[in-house]
Coordinates of C-alpha atoms in Angstrom, one line a residue:
X6 CA -35.7 116.9 6.4
X7 CA -32.8 117.0 4.0
X8 CA -33.2 117.0 0.2
X9 CA -30.3 116.1 -2.0
X10 CA -29.3 114.3 -5.2
X11 CA -32.0 115.8 -7.4
X12 CA -33.2 119.4 -8.0
X13 CA -35.9 120.4 -5.6
X14 CA -38.8 122.0 -7.3
X15 CA -40.9 124.9 -5.8
X16 CA -44.0 122.7 -6.2
X17 CA -42.5 119.9 -4.1
X18 CA -41.3 122.5 -1.5
X19 CA -44.7 124.0 -1.2
X20 CA -46.4 120.6 -1.0
X21 CA -43.9 119.7 1.8
X22 CA -44.8 122.7 3.9
X23 CA -48.5 122.2 3.4
X24 CA -48.3 118.7 5.0
X25 CA -45.3 118.8 7.4
X26 CA -44.2 121.2 10.1
X27 CA -40.5 120.1 9.9
X28 CA -37.6 122.2 8.6
X29 CA -36.6 121.5 5.0
X30 CA -32.9 121.9 3.8
X31 CA -31.9 121.8 0.2
X32 CA -28.4 120.5 -0.3
X33 CA -26.2 120.1 -3.4
X34 CA -23.1 118.2 -4.3
X35 CA -21.5 115.4 -6.4
X36 CA -19.8 112.3 -5.2
X37 CA -16.5 113.7 -6.4
X38 CA -16.7 116.4 -3.6
X39 CA -17.8 114.3 -0.6
X40 CA -21.4 114.5 -1.8
X41 CA -22.9 117.8 -0.4
X42 CA -21.1 121.1 -0.7
X43 CA -23.8 123.8 -0.5
X44 CA -26.8 124.2 1.7
X45 CA -30.0 126.2 1.8
X46 CA -32.7 126.5 4.5
X47 CA -36.1 126.5 2.7
X48 CA -38.7 129.1 3.8
X49 CA -42.4 128.3 4.2
X50 CA -43.5 131.6 2.7
X51 CA -40.8 131.9 0.0
X52 CA -41.6 134.2 -2.9
X53 CA -38.7 132.9 -5.0
X54 CA -39.5 131.2 -8.4
X55 CA -37.0 128.4 -7.7
X56 CA -35.3 126.7 -4.7
X57 CA -31.7 127.9 -4.4
X58 CA -28.9 125.5 -3.5
X59 CA -27.5 128.2 -1.1
X60 CA -23.9 128.8 -0.2
X61 CA -20.9 126.6 0.3
X62 CA -20.3 124.8 3.6
X63 CA -17.1 125.2 5.6
X64 CA -13.8 124.5 3.9
X65 CA -15.4 124.5 0.5
X66 CA -15.1 127.1 -2.3
X67 CA -17.7 127.5 -5.0
X68 CA -17.0 129.3 -8.3
X69 CA -19.4 130.0 -11.2
X70 CA -17.1 130.4 -14.3
X71 CA -17.4 130.8 -18.0
X72 CA -15.5 128.7 -20.6
X73 CA -12.3 130.7 -20.0
X74 CA -12.5 130.1 -16.3
X75 CA -13.5 133.7 -15.6
X76 CA -16.1 134.5 -12.9
X77 CA -19.5 135.4 -14.4
X78 CA -21.5 138.4 -13.2
X79 CA -24.5 138.0 -10.9
X80 CA -27.5 136.5 -12.8
X81 CA -25.4 135.1 -15.7
X82 CA -25.2 131.3 -16.1
X83 CA -21.9 129.6 -15.9
X84 CA -20.4 126.2 -15.0
X85 CA -20.3 125.5 -11.3
X86 CA -16.8 124.6 -10.0
X87 CA -15.9 123.2 -6.6
X88 CA -12.7 123.7 -4.6
X89 CA -11.6 122.9 -1.1
X90 CA -10.8 120.0 1.2
X91 CA -13.7 117.9 0.2
X92 CA -12.5 117.1 -3.3
X93 CA -11.7 113.5 -4.3
X94 CA -8.2 112.6 -5.6
X95 CA -9.6 111.6 -8.9
X96 CA -11.1 108.6 -10.7
X97 CA -9.6 105.2 -10.1
X98 CA -7.4 104.0 -13.0
X99 CA -8.8 106.8 -15.3
X100 CA -6.0 109.4 -15.5
X101 CA -7.4 111.1 -18.7
X102 CA -10.9 111.7 -17.1
X103 CA -9.2 112.9 -13.9
X104 CA -7.2 115.5 -15.7
X105 CA -10.2 116.6 -17.6
X106 CA -12.5 117.1 -14.6
X107 CA -10.0 118.0 -11.8
X108 CA -8.1 121.1 -13.0
X109 CA -5.6 123.5 -11.3
X110 CA -7.3 126.2 -9.2
X111 CA -6.4 129.5 -10.8
X112 CA -7.6 131.5 -7.8
X113 CA -5.3 130.1 -5.1
X114 CA -1.6 130.2 -4.8
X115 CA -1.6 127.1 -2.7
X116 CA 0.5 124.3 -4.4
X117 CA -1.7 121.5 -5.7
X118 CA -5.0 123.4 -5.3
X119 CA -7.6 122.1 -7.7
X120 CA -11.1 122.7 -8.9
X121 CA -13.7 120.1 -9.9
X122 CA -15.7 120.9 -13.0
X123 CA -19.2 119.7 -12.2
X124 CA -20.8 120.0 -15.6
X125 CA -23.7 121.8 -13.9
X126 CA -25.1 125.2 -14.9
X127 CA -25.7 127.7 -12.1
X128 CA -25.8 131.4 -11.4
X129 CA -25.5 133.8 -8.5
X130 CA -28.6 135.5 -7.1
X131 CA -28.4 139.1 -6.0
X132 CA -28.0 138.0 -2.3
X133 CA -25.0 135.8 -3.0
X134 CA -26.9 132.5 -2.9
X135 CA -26.6 130.1 -5.9
X136 CA -29.4 128.9 -8.2
X137 CA -29.0 125.5 -9.9
X138 CA -30.1 125.6 -13.6
X139 CA -29.4 122.1 -14.8
X140 CA -26.9 119.9 -16.4
X141 CA -24.6 121.3 -19.1
X142 CA -25.4 118.3 -21.3
X143 CA -28.9 119.6 -21.3
X144 CA -27.7 122.6 -23.1
X145 CA -28.6 122.6 -26.8
X146 CA -27.9 124.8 -29.8
X147 CA -30.7 125.6 -32.2
X148 CA -30.3 128.1 -35.1
X149 CA -27.2 129.6 -33.4
X150 CA -28.8 130.1 -30.0
X151 CA -27.5 128.2 -27.0
X152 CA -30.5 127.1 -24.9
X153 CA -30.6 125.7 -21.4
X154 CA -33.4 123.2 -21.3
X155 CA -33.5 123.3 -17.5
X156 CA -34.2 127.1 -17.6
X157 CA -37.3 126.5 -19.8
X158 CA -38.4 123.7 -17.5
X159 CA -38.0 125.9 -14.4
X160 CA -40.2 128.6 -15.9
X161 CA -42.8 126.1 -17.0
X162 CA -42.9 124.7 -13.4
X163 CA -43.7 128.2 -12.1
X164 CA -47.0 128.1 -13.8
X165 CA -49.8 127.4 -11.3
X166 CA -51.3 124.7 -13.6
X167 CA -48.1 122.8 -14.2
X168 CA -46.8 120.3 -11.6
X169 CA -43.8 119.1 -13.6
X170 CA -42.2 119.7 -17.0
X171 CA -39.4 118.5 -19.3
X172 CA -38.2 120.0 -22.6
X173 CA -36.4 118.0 -25.3
X174 CA -35.1 118.7 -28.8
X175 CA -36.6 116.8 -31.7
X176 CA -35.1 116.0 -35.1
X177 CA -31.4 115.9 -35.6
X178 CA -31.5 118.0 -38.8
X179 CA -29.9 121.4 -38.4
X180 CA -32.8 123.0 -40.3
X181 CA -35.7 121.3 -38.5
X182 CA -34.6 121.1 -34.9
X183 CA -37.3 122.3 -32.6
X184 CA -38.1 122.3 -28.9
X185 CA -41.0 120.1 -27.5
X186 CA -42.4 120.5 -24.0
X187 CA -43.8 117.7 -21.9
X188 CA -46.0 118.9 -19.0
X189 CA -47.8 117.3 -16.1
X190 CA -50.9 119.3 -15.2
X191 CA -51.8 120.1 -11.6
X192 CA -54.9 118.4 -10.3
X193 CA -58.0 120.2 -11.4
X194 CA -56.3 122.4 -14.0
X195 CA -56.7 122.3 -17.8
X196 CA -53.7 123.4 -19.8
X197 CA -53.8 125.4 -23.1
X198 CA -51.0 125.9 -25.5
X199 CA -51.8 129.6 -25.9
X200 CA -51.6 130.0 -22.1
X201 CA -48.3 128.2 -21.8
X202 CA -46.8 130.2 -24.8
X203 CA -47.9 133.5 -23.3
X204 CA -46.5 132.5 -19.9
X205 CA -43.1 131.7 -21.4
X206 CA -43.1 134.7 -23.8
X207 CA -43.2 137.1 -20.8
X208 CA -40.2 135.4 -19.2
X209 CA -38.0 134.0 -22.0
X210 CA -36.9 135.0 -25.5
X211 CA -38.9 133.6 -28.3
X212 CA -36.3 131.1 -29.4
X213 CA -36.7 129.3 -26.1
X214 CA -40.4 128.7 -26.5
X215 CA -41.3 125.1 -27.4
X216 CA -43.0 124.6 -30.8
X217 CA -45.5 122.2 -29.2
X218 CA -46.6 120.8 -25.9
X219 CA -47.8 117.3 -24.8
X220 CA -49.7 116.8 -21.5
X221 CA -48.7 113.5 -19.8
X222 CA -49.7 111.9 -16.6
X223 CA -46.1 111.7 -15.2
X224 CA -42.5 112.1 -16.3
X225 CA -40.7 108.8 -16.9
X226 CA -37.9 108.2 -14.5
X227 CA -34.8 106.0 -14.8
X228 CA -33.4 103.6 -12.1
X229 CA -31.7 106.6 -10.3
X230 CA -35.0 108.5 -10.1
X231 CA -34.0 111.1 -12.7
X232 CA -36.0 112.0 -15.7
X233 CA -35.6 109.5 -18.5
X234 CA -35.5 111.9 -21.5
X235 CA -35.2 109.1 -24.1
X236 CA -38.4 107.6 -22.8
X237 CA -40.3 110.9 -23.4
X238 CA -40.5 110.2 -27.1
X239 CA -42.6 107.1 -26.4
X240 CA -45.0 108.8 -24.0
X241 CA -48.6 109.1 -24.9
X242 CA -50.6 112.1 -24.0
X243 CA -52.8 115.0 -25.1
X244 CA -51.1 117.3 -27.7
X245 CA -51.8 120.9 -27.1
X246 CA -52.4 123.1 -30.2
X247 CA -53.0 126.7 -30.7
X248 CA -56.7 127.7 -30.1
X249 CA -57.6 128.4 -33.7
X250 CA -60.3 126.4 -35.5
X251 CA -58.9 124.4 -38.3
X252 CA -60.1 125.8 -41.6
X253 CA -58.9 124.1 -44.8
X254 CA -57.6 126.0 -47.8
X255 CA -60.3 127.7 -49.9
X256 CA -58.6 128.2 -53.2
X257 CA -55.5 127.2 -55.2
X258 CA -53.1 129.8 -53.7
X259 CA -54.0 128.8 -50.1
X260 CA -53.7 125.1 -51.1
X261 CA -50.2 125.7 -52.5
X262 CA -49.1 127.7 -49.4
X263 CA -50.5 125.1 -47.0
X264 CA -48.7 122.4 -48.9
X265 CA -45.4 124.3 -48.7
X266 CA -45.9 124.9 -44.9
X267 CA -46.6 121.2 -44.4
X268 CA -43.4 120.2 -46.2
X269 CA -41.2 122.7 -44.4
X270 CA -42.7 122.3 -40.9
X271 CA -43.1 118.5 -41.3
X272 CA -46.8 118.6 -40.3
X273 CA -49.7 116.5 -41.6
X274 CA -52.1 119.4 -42.0
X275 CA -52.0 123.2 -41.9
X276 CA -55.1 125.4 -41.6
X277 CA -55.4 128.8 -43.2
X278 CA -55.5 130.5 -39.8
X279 CA -52.5 128.6 -38.2
X280 CA -49.6 130.9 -37.3
X281 CA -46.3 129.8 -39.1
X282 CA -44.2 130.7 -36.1
X283 CA -46.5 129.2 -33.5
X284 CA -46.3 125.9 -35.4
X285 CA -42.5 125.9 -34.9
X286 CA -41.4 128.1 -37.8
X287 CA -38.3 130.3 -37.6
X288 CA -36.2 132.5 -39.8
X289 CA -34.3 129.7 -41.5
X290 CA -37.5 127.8 -42.3
X291 CA -39.1 131.1 -43.4
X292 CA -36.2 131.3 -46.0
X293 CA -37.1 127.8 -47.2
X294 CA -40.8 128.8 -47.6
X295 CA -39.8 131.9 -49.7
X296 CA -37.5 129.7 -51.9
X297 CA -40.3 127.2 -52.5
X298 CA -42.7 130.0 -53.3
X299 CA -40.2 131.1 -56.0
X300 CA -40.3 127.6 -57.6
X301 CA -44.0 126.9 -57.3
X302 CA -45.5 130.4 -57.9
X303 CA -42.7 132.0 -59.9
X304 CA -42.6 134.8 -57.4
X305 CA -40.2 135.5 -54.5
X306 CA -41.8 137.6 -51.8
X307 CA -39.6 139.2 -49.1
X308 CA -39.0 137.2 -45.9
X309 CA -40.6 140.3 -44.2
X310 CA -43.9 139.4 -45.9
X311 CA -44.1 136.1 -44.0
X312 CA -43.2 137.8 -40.7
X313 CA -45.9 140.4 -41.2
X314 CA -48.5 137.9 -42.6
X315 CA -47.8 134.7 -40.6
X316 CA -50.9 132.7 -41.5
X317 CA -51.8 131.1 -44.8
X318 CA -54.9 133.3 -45.3
X319 CA -53.0 136.5 -44.5
X320 CA -50.0 135.7 -46.8
X321 CA -52.3 134.5 -49.6
X322 CA -54.2 137.8 -49.4
X323 CA -50.9 139.8 -49.4
X324 CA -49.5 137.9 -52.4
X325 CA -52.8 138.2 -54.3
X326 CA -52.8 142.0 -53.8
X327 CA -49.2 142.7 -54.9
X328 CA -46.6 141.0 -57.0
X329 CA -44.1 143.8 -56.6
X330 CA -41.7 141.7 -54.5
X331 CA -41.2 139.2 -57.3
X332 CA -37.5 138.7 -58.0
X333 CA -35.9 138.1 -61.4
X334 CA -34.6 134.5 -62.0
X335 CA -30.9 133.7 -61.5
X336 CA -29.3 133.2 -64.9
X337 CA -25.9 131.7 -65.6
X338 CA -23.2 134.4 -65.7
X339 CA -20.8 134.5 -68.6
X340 CA -17.4 133.1 -67.5
X341 CA -15.7 135.0 -70.2
X342 CA -16.3 138.4 -68.4
X343 CA -15.0 139.4 -65.0
X344 CA -17.2 137.9 -62.2
X345 CA -18.2 140.5 -59.6
X346 CA -18.2 139.8 -55.9
X347 CA -21.4 139.5 -53.9
X348 CA -22.0 142.1 -51.3
X349 CA -21.1 139.6 -48.6
X350 CA -17.9 138.6 -50.4
X351 CA -16.9 142.3 -50.8
X352 CA -17.5 143.0 -47.2
X353 CA -15.3 140.1 -46.1
X354 CA -12.6 140.9 -48.7
X355 CA -12.6 144.5 -47.4
X356 CA -12.2 143.3 -43.8
X357 CA -9.4 141.0 -44.9
X358 CA -7.5 144.0 -46.4
X359 CA -8.1 145.9 -43.2
X360 CA -6.7 143.3 -40.9
X361 CA -4.8 140.6 -42.7
X362 CA -4.1 137.3 -41.0
X363 CA -7.1 137.4 -38.7
X364 CA -9.0 134.2 -37.9
X365 CA -12.2 136.0 -37.0
X366 CA -13.9 134.8 -40.1
X367 CA -12.8 131.2 -40.0
X368 CA -15.6 128.5 -39.8
X369 CA -14.0 125.4 -38.2
X370 CA -15.5 122.0 -37.9
X371 CA -14.2 118.8 -36.2
X372 CA -15.8 115.4 -36.8
X373 CA -15.0 112.2 -34.9
X374 CA -14.9 109.2 -37.2
X375 CA -15.2 105.9 -35.5
X376 CA -14.5 102.6 -37.2
X377 CA -12.6 101.6 -40.3
X378 CA -11.8 104.6 -42.4
X379 CA -10.7 104.5 -46.1
X380 CA -8.5 107.6 -46.3
X381 CA -8.3 107.4 -50.1
X382 CA -12.1 107.3 -50.5
X383 CA -12.4 110.3 -48.1
X384 CA -9.9 112.3 -50.1
X385 CA -11.7 111.5 -53.3
X386 CA -15.0 112.6 -51.8
X387 CA -13.4 115.9 -50.7
X388 CA -12.1 116.4 -54.2
X389 CA -15.5 115.8 -55.6
X390 CA -17.0 118.5 -53.4
X391 CA -14.4 121.0 -54.4
X392 CA -15.1 120.1 -58.0
X393 CA -18.9 120.6 -57.5
X394 CA -18.7 124.0 -55.7
X395 CA -16.8 126.7 -57.5
X396 CA -16.8 128.9 -54.4
X397 CA -14.5 126.5 -52.6
X398 CA -11.8 127.2 -55.2
X399 CA -12.5 130.9 -55.7
X400 CA -10.0 133.6 -55.0
X401 CA -10.4 137.4 -55.2
X402 CA -8.0 139.6 -57.3
X403 CA -7.9 143.2 -58.3
X404 CA -8.7 144.2 -61.9
X405 CA -8.8 147.9 -62.9
X406 CA -9.1 148.9 -59.3
X407 CA -12.0 146.6 -58.5
X408 CA -12.0 143.2 -56.8
X409 CA -13.4 140.3 -58.9
X410 CA -13.8 136.6 -58.5
X411 CA -11.5 134.1 -60.1
X412 CA -12.4 130.4 -60.1
X413 CA -9.4 128.1 -60.2
X414 CA -9.4 124.8 -62.1
X415 CA -10.1 121.6 -60.0
X416 CA -7.1 120.0 -58.4
X417 CA -6.5 117.2 -56.0
X418 CA -7.3 118.1 -52.4
X419 CA -4.4 117.6 -50.0
X420 CA -5.5 115.7 -46.8
X421 CA -2.5 115.7 -44.4
X422 CA -2.6 112.7 -42.1
X423 CA -1.1 113.1 -38.6
X424 CA -0.7 110.0 -36.5
X425 CA -0.5 110.7 -32.8
X426 CA 1.3 107.5 -32.1
X427 CA 4.2 108.6 -34.2
X428 CA 4.8 111.9 -32.3
X429 CA 6.8 111.1 -29.1
X430 CA 7.6 113.5 -26.3
X431 CA 4.1 114.6 -25.4
X432 CA 0.9 113.1 -24.1
X433 CA -1.7 112.3 -26.8
X434 CA -3.9 115.0 -25.3
X435 CA -1.1 117.7 -25.6
X436 CA -0.3 116.6 -29.2
X437 CA -3.9 116.7 -30.2
X438 CA -4.5 120.1 -28.7
X439 CA -1.3 121.5 -30.4
X440 CA -2.3 120.0 -33.8
X441 CA -5.9 121.3 -33.7
X442 CA -4.8 124.8 -32.5
X443 CA -2.2 125.1 -35.3
X444 CA -4.6 124.0 -37.9
X445 CA -7.4 126.4 -36.9
X446 CA -5.0 129.3 -36.6
X447 CA -3.5 128.9 -40.1
X448 CA -4.6 132.1 -42.0
X449 CA -6.4 132.1 -45.3
X450 CA -5.3 134.5 -48.1
X451 CA -8.3 135.4 -50.3
X452 CA -6.0 136.6 -53.1
X453 CA -4.1 133.3 -53.5
X454 CA -6.3 130.7 -51.9
X455 CA -7.2 128.1 -50.8
X456 CA -10.3 129.2 -48.9
X457 CA -10.8 125.7 -47.5
X458 CA -8.5 123.4 -45.6
X459 CA -8.7 119.9 -44.1
X460 CA -6.6 117.6 -42.0
X461 CA -7.0 114.1 -40.6
X462 CA -5.7 113.1 -37.2
X463 CA -5.3 109.4 -36.4
X464 CA -5.8 108.9 -32.7
X465 CA -6.1 105.1 -32.9
X466 CA -6.4 102.6 -35.8
X467 CA -10.2 102.8 -35.6
X468 CA -10.5 106.4 -34.3
X469 CA -9.9 109.5 -36.4
X470 CA -10.6 113.2 -36.2
X471 CA -11.5 115.1 -39.4
X472 CA -10.7 118.8 -39.2
X473 CA -12.3 121.2 -41.6
X474 CA -11.8 124.9 -41.9
X475 CA -13.5 127.4 -44.3
X476 CA -13.2 131.1 -44.8
X477 CA -16.5 132.8 -44.4
X478 CA -16.2 134.2 -47.9
X479 CA -16.8 130.7 -49.2
X480 CA -19.1 129.2 -46.6
X481 CA -21.8 130.0 -44.0
X482 CA -23.7 128.2 -41.3
X483 CA -26.3 126.8 -43.7
X484 CA -23.6 125.6 -46.1
X485 CA -22.0 123.3 -43.5
X486 CA -24.9 120.9 -43.4
X487 CA -24.9 120.8 -47.3
X488 CA -21.1 120.1 -47.1
X489 CA -21.4 117.2 -44.6
X490 CA -24.5 115.7 -46.4
X491 CA -22.7 115.7 -49.7
X492 CA -19.4 114.4 -48.2
X493 CA -21.3 111.4 -46.7
X494 CA -22.9 110.6 -50.1
X495 CA -19.7 111.0 -52.1
X496 CA -17.7 109.0 -49.6
X497 CA -20.2 106.1 -49.9
X498 CA -19.9 106.4 -53.7
X499 CA -16.1 106.2 -53.5
X500 CA -16.2 103.2 -51.3
X501 CA -18.5 101.4 -53.7
X502 CA -16.3 102.5 -56.7
X503 CA -19.3 104.1 -58.5
X504 CA -19.7 107.5 -60.1
X505 CA -20.9 110.4 -58.0
X506 CA -24.6 110.1 -57.4
X507 CA -25.3 113.7 -56.6
X508 CA -27.2 115.7 -59.3
X509 CA -25.4 118.6 -61.0
X510 CA -25.8 122.0 -59.5
X511 CA -28.1 124.4 -61.6
X512 CA -26.2 127.5 -60.5
X513 CA -23.0 128.4 -58.7
X514 CA -22.3 131.1 -56.2
X515 CA -20.7 133.3 -58.9
X516 CA -24.0 133.2 -60.7
X517 CA -25.8 134.4 -57.6
X518 CA -23.2 137.2 -57.1
X519 CA -23.7 138.5 -60.7
X520 CA -27.5 138.3 -60.3
X521 CA -27.4 140.2 -57.0
X522 CA -25.3 143.0 -58.5
X523 CA -27.7 143.3 -61.5
X524 CA -30.8 143.3 -59.4
X525 CA -29.9 145.5 -56.5
X526 CA -29.2 148.7 -58.4
X527 CA -31.2 151.6 -59.8
X528 CA -34.9 151.7 -58.8
X529 CA -34.7 148.6 -56.6
X530 CA -31.7 149.9 -54.6
X531 CA -33.4 153.3 -54.2
X532 CA -36.6 151.6 -53.1
X533 CA -34.8 149.6 -50.4
X534 CA -32.6 152.6 -49.3
X535 CA -35.7 154.7 -49.2
X536 CA -37.4 152.3 -46.8
X537 CA -34.5 152.7 -44.3
X538 CA -34.3 156.4 -44.7
X539 CA -38.0 156.6 -43.8
X540 CA -37.6 154.3 -40.8
X541 CA -34.5 156.1 -39.5
X542 CA -35.6 159.7 -40.4
X543 CA -36.1 160.8 -36.8
X544 CA -33.4 158.7 -35.2
X545 CA -31.1 160.7 -32.9
X546 CA -27.4 160.9 -33.6
X547 CA -25.3 158.7 -31.3
X548 CA -22.2 160.5 -30.0
X549 CA -19.7 157.7 -29.8
X550 CA -16.1 158.1 -28.6
X551 CA -14.4 157.5 -31.9
X552 CA -11.8 160.3 -31.8
X553 CA -8.9 158.2 -30.4
X554 CA -5.9 157.6 -32.7
X555 CA -5.3 154.0 -33.8
X556 CA -2.4 152.4 -32.0
X557 CA 0.6 151.3 -34.2
X558 CA -0.2 147.7 -33.4
X559 CA -3.8 146.4 -33.1
X560 CA -4.5 144.4 -29.9
X561 CA -8.3 143.9 -30.3
X562 CA -8.5 145.1 -26.7
X563 CA -12.0 146.7 -26.2
X564 CA -14.0 148.4 -23.5
X565 CA -17.7 149.1 -22.8
X566 CA -19.3 152.5 -23.4
X567 CA -22.8 152.9 -22.1
X568 CA -25.4 155.4 -23.3
X569 CA -29.0 156.0 -22.1
X570 CA -32.1 155.7 -24.2
X571 CA -35.2 157.6 -23.3
X572 CA -38.3 155.5 -22.5
X573 CA -40.0 156.8 -25.7
X574 CA -37.1 155.9 -27.9
X575 CA -36.8 152.5 -26.3
X576 CA -40.5 151.9 -26.9
X577 CA -40.3 152.9 -30.5
X578 CA -37.3 150.6 -31.0
X579 CA -39.2 147.7 -29.6
X580 CA -42.2 148.4 -31.7
X581 CA -40.1 148.7 -34.9

C-alpha cells in the first residue's frame, strides 16, 4: 500500500498495521516535481513519534534550507527544496510565479540547474531521513515568536487519547492573538485540558501551548480531503477548561481584578482561582493588566507580581498586603527645560555613536494597498500622526556634555511616489526589489532627524505598496499597531474632509522619559540594584575571549564560543 498526497499520521499507520499484513510506504512530492520524490518504508513496530517521508528517490536532490538558501543543521526546521530531473519547466503562462518558485540551484555548477521551493517545512532526522512538519503558510507569528502549527499538531497527535488534532490562530489583533486547539478523542478516552497542557509543556515551549482546547467529533475536510481550517471556527464541541472549580469574587478588590482580566482576555467570566496564563495570558497582556490596575486602583504593581501570583485570589492577597510597588503618576514635563532621554533612548543613542549608519535598529513595515488610493489624504493622515506623537519628530543633541531630547515643530511629511511603470530597463520585480532595498537601507541620523520615513510605490493604478521605516529610538513593536490603527482612522477623516476624530494624547514620550529619570534614582534605584546583586551574588565569573584587538574596519563577522555549565548551576538558572 502506498500513501501520498497528505501527511501520514502515526495513528493511521498503527491502525493500518493492526488490520492489514501488507507493506506500507509513505511517499512525498508535489505535482511540480512529477508527484513523488521521497519514499519511506513504514515499520510495524516503529517507536518514532511521527512518520518520516524518507529519502529522495533516484535522480532527485532534496535540500532543507533557511531563508538565505543555506542548509540547516540536523533537527532544525527549514523549507524543503527539490532539484533533479523530475522538475517541471514551470507554470503555463505564469512567468512571474515560475520565477518565484523555480530558482537557480546554488549547489550545482550545471548550467540551468534549478530548485523548486515547495513551501513545506521539514527537518533532517539524525539518521538522514526527512520529517515533514507542515506547510509554511501554517506558520504564524505571535508576540514575536514564529510558530509552526503543524509541529503542535504532531505533538498533540502523539497523545494516546488524541486521534487527530488541528491548531489555529484566533483574533487578528496583535495584542490578543492566541492559539486554539481542536482535538478528536480516541474511542473510550476522555480528554482534560490540564492533561493536554502538561503533555505539550514537556515537549514544546510555553508560547506554543494553545490557550484553549475544543473536543470535536471529526476534523472538517475540504474537497481535496485536507483539513478545512476556516470551517473549524464553526465547529461545535466540548470546550475543555482547566480543572479548577469556578469561584466568583468575594470582595471589591477581587471583583475589580476579575473585571480587568475579563476585559484583557476577552472572557465572559473569570474565577478567583483561574490562572491568568492558563487562560491565554502572556507578557504583553500582563502589561495591560498592570496599566489598568494603575487607572482603577491608583497603584501600579510590578509585572513580576502577576507572574508570581497568577490567580485573582493570589494577586488580591499580594496587593492587599503591600502597596510598596505603587508608582508615582506621570506628570507633564516642562518644555522650557532640557528634556532628558529615557534609558532606552540613551542606549540606542549610545549604540548609534558607536556604529553610525547601522540599520540594525530600523523597524520597517510594508503594507499592500488594494483599490483606489487618495494619495493626498494618505499624506495628510501621516502628517496628523507626526503632529500627534512628538517622539516621531524628536532628535537627540548634546548639551553640556549630556544628550537631551529636542522636539521639532510639525512640518509636512514628504511621501515620495515611485511609479514602476515609468521606470524602464528592468522587470517590475527587479525595480520593486531595488526600490524597497534602497529605502530600507537609508540610515537615520538621530542628531538631525528625521527618525521616521515613508515611501509609496505604485505597482498598478489600483495597487500600491506603502513603505514605512522607523528608528527604534522612536518606535517599538507595540507602537506599530497604534500607528496603523491611527493612520486608518485619520485617513478616513481626511477622505471625509472632517477634523481628526482621535482624542488628544494625555502624555507624550518625553513626559515618560522625564518621569522615568525622576523615579528610578536614589532609594528606588538602590532597591532594584540590590535585588540583582542578591540574585547574582554567587554567580561564577565567565571567562570570555574578549582580549582581541578591534579591526580597523568592522565587518560584523562573528563566531561561536561554547562554555560548559555544571548541572547544579544549570538547575539554579532554570529555577531562577
